[in-house]
mmCIF file of C-alpha atoms in Angstrom:
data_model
loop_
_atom_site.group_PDB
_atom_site.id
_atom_site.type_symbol
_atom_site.label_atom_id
_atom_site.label_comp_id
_atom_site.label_asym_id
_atom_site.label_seq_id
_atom_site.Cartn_x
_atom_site.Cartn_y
_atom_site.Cartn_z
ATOM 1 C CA UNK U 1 -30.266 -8.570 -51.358
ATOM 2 C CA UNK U 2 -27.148 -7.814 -49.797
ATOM 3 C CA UNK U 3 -27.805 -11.194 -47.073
ATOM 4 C CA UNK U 4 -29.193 -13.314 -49.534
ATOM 5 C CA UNK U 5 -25.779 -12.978 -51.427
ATOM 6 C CA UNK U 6 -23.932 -13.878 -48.329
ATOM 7 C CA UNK U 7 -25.531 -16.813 -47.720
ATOM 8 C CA UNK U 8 -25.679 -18.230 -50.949
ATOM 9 C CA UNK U 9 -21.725 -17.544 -51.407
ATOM 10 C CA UNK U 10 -20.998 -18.449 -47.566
ATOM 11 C CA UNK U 11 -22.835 -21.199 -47.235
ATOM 12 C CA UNK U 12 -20.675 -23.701 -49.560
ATOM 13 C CA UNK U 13 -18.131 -23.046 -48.535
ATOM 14 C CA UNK U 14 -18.959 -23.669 -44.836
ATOM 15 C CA UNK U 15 -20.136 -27.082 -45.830
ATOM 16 C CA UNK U 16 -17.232 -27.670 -47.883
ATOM 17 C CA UNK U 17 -15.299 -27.400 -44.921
ATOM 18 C CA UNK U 18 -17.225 -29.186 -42.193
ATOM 19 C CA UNK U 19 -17.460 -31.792 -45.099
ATOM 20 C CA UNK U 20 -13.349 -32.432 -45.490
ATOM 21 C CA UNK U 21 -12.944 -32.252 -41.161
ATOM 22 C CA UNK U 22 -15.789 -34.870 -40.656
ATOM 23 C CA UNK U 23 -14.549 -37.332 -43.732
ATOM 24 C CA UNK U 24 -10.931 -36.463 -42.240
ATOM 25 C CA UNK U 25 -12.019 -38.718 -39.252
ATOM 26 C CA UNK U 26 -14.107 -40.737 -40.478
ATOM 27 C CA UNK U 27 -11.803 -42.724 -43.209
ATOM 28 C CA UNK U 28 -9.763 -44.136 -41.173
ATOM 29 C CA UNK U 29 -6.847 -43.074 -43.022
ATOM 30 C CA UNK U 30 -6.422 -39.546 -41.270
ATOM 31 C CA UNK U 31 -5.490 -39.197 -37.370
ATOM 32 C CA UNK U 32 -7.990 -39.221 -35.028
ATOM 33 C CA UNK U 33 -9.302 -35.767 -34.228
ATOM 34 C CA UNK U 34 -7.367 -34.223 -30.965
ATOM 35 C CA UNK U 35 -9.649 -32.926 -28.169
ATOM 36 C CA UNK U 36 -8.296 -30.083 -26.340
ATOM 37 C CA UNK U 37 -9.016 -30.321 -22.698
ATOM 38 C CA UNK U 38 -9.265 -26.912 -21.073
ATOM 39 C CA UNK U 39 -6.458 -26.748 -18.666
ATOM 40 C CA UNK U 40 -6.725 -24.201 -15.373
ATOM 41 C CA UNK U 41 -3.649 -21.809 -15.660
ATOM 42 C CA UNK U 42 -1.500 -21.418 -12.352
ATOM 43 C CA UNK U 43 -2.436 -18.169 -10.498
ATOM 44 C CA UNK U 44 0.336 -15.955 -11.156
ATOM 45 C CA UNK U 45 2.136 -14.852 -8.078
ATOM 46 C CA UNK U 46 1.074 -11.169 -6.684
ATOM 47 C CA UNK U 47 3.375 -8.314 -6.168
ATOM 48 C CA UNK U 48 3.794 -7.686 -2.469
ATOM 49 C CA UNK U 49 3.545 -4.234 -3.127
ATOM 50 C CA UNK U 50 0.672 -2.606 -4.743
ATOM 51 C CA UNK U 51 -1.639 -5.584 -3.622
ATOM 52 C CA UNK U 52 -4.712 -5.104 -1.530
ATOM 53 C CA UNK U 53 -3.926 -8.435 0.518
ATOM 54 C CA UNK U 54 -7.105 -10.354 2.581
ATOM 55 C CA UNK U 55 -5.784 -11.706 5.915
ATOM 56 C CA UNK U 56 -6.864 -14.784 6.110
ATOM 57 C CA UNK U 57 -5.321 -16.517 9.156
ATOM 58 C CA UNK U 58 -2.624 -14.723 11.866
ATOM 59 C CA UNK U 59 -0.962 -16.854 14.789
ATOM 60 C CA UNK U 60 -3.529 -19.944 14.302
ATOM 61 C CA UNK U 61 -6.438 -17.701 14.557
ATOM 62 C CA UNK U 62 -8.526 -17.817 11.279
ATOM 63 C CA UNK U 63 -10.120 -14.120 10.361
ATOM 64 C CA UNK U 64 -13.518 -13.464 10.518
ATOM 65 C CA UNK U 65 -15.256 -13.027 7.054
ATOM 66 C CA UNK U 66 -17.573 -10.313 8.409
ATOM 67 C CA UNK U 67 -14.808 -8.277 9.997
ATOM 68 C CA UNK U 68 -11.679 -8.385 7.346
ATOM 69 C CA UNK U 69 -8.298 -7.256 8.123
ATOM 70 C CA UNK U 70 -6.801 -5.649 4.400
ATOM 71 C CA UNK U 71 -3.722 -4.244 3.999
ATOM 72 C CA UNK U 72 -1.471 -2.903 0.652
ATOM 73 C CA UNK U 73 2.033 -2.185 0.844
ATOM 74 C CA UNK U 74 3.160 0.805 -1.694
ATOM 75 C CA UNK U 75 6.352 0.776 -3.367
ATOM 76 C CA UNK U 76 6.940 4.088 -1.571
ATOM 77 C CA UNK U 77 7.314 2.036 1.664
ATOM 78 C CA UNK U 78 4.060 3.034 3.614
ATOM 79 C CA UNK U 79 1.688 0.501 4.419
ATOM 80 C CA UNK U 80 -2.385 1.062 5.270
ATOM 81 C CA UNK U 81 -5.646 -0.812 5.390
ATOM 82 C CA UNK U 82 -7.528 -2.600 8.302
ATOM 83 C CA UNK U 83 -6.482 -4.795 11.179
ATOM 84 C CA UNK U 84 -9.997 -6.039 11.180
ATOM 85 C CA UNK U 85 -11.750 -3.316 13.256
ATOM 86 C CA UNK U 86 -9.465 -0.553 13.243
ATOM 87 C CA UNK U 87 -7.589 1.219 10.276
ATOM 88 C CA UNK U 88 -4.035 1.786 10.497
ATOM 89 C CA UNK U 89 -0.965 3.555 8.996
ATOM 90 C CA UNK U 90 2.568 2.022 9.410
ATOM 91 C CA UNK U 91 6.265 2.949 6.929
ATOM 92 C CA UNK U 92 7.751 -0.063 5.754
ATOM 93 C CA UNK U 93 10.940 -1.394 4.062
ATOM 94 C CA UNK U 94 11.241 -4.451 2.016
ATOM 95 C CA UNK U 95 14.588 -5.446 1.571
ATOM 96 C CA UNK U 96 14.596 -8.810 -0.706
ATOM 97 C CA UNK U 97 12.802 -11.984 1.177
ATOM 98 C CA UNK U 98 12.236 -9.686 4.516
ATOM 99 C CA UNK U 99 9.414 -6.872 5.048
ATOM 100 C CA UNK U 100 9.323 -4.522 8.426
ATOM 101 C CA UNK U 101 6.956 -2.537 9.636
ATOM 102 C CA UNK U 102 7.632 0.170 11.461
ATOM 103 C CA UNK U 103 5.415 1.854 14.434
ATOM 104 C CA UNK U 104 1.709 0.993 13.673
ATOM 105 C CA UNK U 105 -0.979 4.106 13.598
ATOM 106 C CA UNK U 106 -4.121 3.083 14.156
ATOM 107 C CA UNK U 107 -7.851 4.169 15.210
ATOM 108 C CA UNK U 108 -8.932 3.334 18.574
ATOM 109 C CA UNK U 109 -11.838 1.616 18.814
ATOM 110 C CA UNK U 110 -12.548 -1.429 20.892
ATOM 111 C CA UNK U 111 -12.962 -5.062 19.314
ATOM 112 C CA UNK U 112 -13.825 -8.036 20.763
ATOM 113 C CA UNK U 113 -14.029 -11.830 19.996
ATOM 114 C CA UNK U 114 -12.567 -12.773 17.129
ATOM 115 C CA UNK U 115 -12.040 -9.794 15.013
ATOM 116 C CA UNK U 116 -9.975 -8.761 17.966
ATOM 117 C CA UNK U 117 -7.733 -11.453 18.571
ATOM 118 C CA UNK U 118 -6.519 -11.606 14.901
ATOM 119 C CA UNK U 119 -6.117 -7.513 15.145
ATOM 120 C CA UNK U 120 -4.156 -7.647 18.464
ATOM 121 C CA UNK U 121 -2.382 -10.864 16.566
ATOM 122 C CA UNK U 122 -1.419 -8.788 13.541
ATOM 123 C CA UNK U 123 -0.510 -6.100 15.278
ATOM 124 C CA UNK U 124 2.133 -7.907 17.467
ATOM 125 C CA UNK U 125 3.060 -9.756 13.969
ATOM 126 C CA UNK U 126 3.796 -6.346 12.333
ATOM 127 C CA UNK U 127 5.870 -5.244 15.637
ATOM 128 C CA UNK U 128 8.102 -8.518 15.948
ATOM 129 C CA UNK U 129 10.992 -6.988 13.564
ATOM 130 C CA UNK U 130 11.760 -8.287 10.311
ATOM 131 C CA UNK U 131 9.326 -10.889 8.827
ATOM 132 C CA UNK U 132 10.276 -13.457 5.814
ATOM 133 C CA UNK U 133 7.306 -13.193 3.328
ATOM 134 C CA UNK U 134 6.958 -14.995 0.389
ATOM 135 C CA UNK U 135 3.811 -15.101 -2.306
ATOM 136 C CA UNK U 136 2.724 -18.250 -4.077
ATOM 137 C CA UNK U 137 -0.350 -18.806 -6.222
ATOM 138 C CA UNK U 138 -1.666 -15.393 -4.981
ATOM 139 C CA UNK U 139 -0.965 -16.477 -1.149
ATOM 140 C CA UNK U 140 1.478 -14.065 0.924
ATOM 141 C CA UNK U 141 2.692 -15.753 3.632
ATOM 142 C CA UNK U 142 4.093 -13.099 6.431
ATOM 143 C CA UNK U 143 6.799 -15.735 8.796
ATOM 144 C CA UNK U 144 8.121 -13.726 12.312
ATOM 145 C CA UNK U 145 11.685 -15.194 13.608
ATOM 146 C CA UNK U 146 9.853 -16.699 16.379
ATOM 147 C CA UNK U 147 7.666 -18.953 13.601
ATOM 148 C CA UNK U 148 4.461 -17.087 13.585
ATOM 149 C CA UNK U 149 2.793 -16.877 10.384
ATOM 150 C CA UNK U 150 0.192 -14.890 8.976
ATOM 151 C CA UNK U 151 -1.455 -15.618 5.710
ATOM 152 C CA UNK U 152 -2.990 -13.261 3.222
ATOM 153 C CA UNK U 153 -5.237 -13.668 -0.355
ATOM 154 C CA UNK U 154 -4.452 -10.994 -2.791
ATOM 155 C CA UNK U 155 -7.490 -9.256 -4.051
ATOM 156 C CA UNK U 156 -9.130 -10.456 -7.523
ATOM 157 C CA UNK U 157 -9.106 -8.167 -10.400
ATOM 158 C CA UNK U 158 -13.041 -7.211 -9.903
ATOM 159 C CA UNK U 159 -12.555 -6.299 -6.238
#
């Protein structure tokens, strides 16, 4: 009883209303409906700290999808995650546009092809002193004075 009440009251009143929006257009004398086009929001910018960042590419060398170098920076100052085959441990300061690592900690084990040259890449990267970094569109960009980059993709949400 209860539904067929709802639909008998409801159901006027939804065609009274997709009556008046279609004879709105349609008469010539009303604007023309407006579309809205879905528009793709900007990716916000990531925090360098408390970001698990993706290497993606270190001293021209483009990382291995299979073999990942990640790394996340803590407000604290101690920074952790993989060089692509080993993990390592390293303090850190940020200090406005600059980020420096101090002396890397890290497992031993041997890597070779490209999974090691981005790790032995990274690992000079994080040693060369005080790197410019800068994060747009969820990109961190790691520059050494010298002009070496390495490029990192913050983590989605899901991951």
């Amino acid at each position: 009883m209860r539904t067929l009440r709802l639909l008998t009251t409801g159901a006027p009143a939804l065609v009274l209303a997709l009556t008046a929006c279609t004879a709105a257009g349609q008469d010539g004398g009303g604007a023309a409906p407006t579309v809205q086009t879905p528009t793709t929001a900007p990716v916000p910018d990531a925090p360098l700290t408390a970001t698990a960042w993706t290497v993606r590419s270190v001293a021209g060398t483009t990382a291995p999808a299979d073999r990942e170098a990640r790394f996340t920076l803590t407000p604290e100052g101690q920074a952790s995650g993989t060089l692509g085959c080993n993990r390592f441990t390293a303090p850190v300061t940020v200090d406005g546009t600059t980020v420096a690592f101090g002396p890397v900690t890290s497992t031993r084990m041997a890597c070779e092809g490209t999974a090691g040259e981005v790790e032995r890449a990274l690992t000079t990267l994080f040693g060369a002193g005080p790197l410019t970094w800068k994060v747009r569109g969820g990109t961190l960009t790691l520059t050494a004075a010298d002009g070496s980059t390495a490029t990192a993709e913050a983590a989605s949400a899901a991951e």
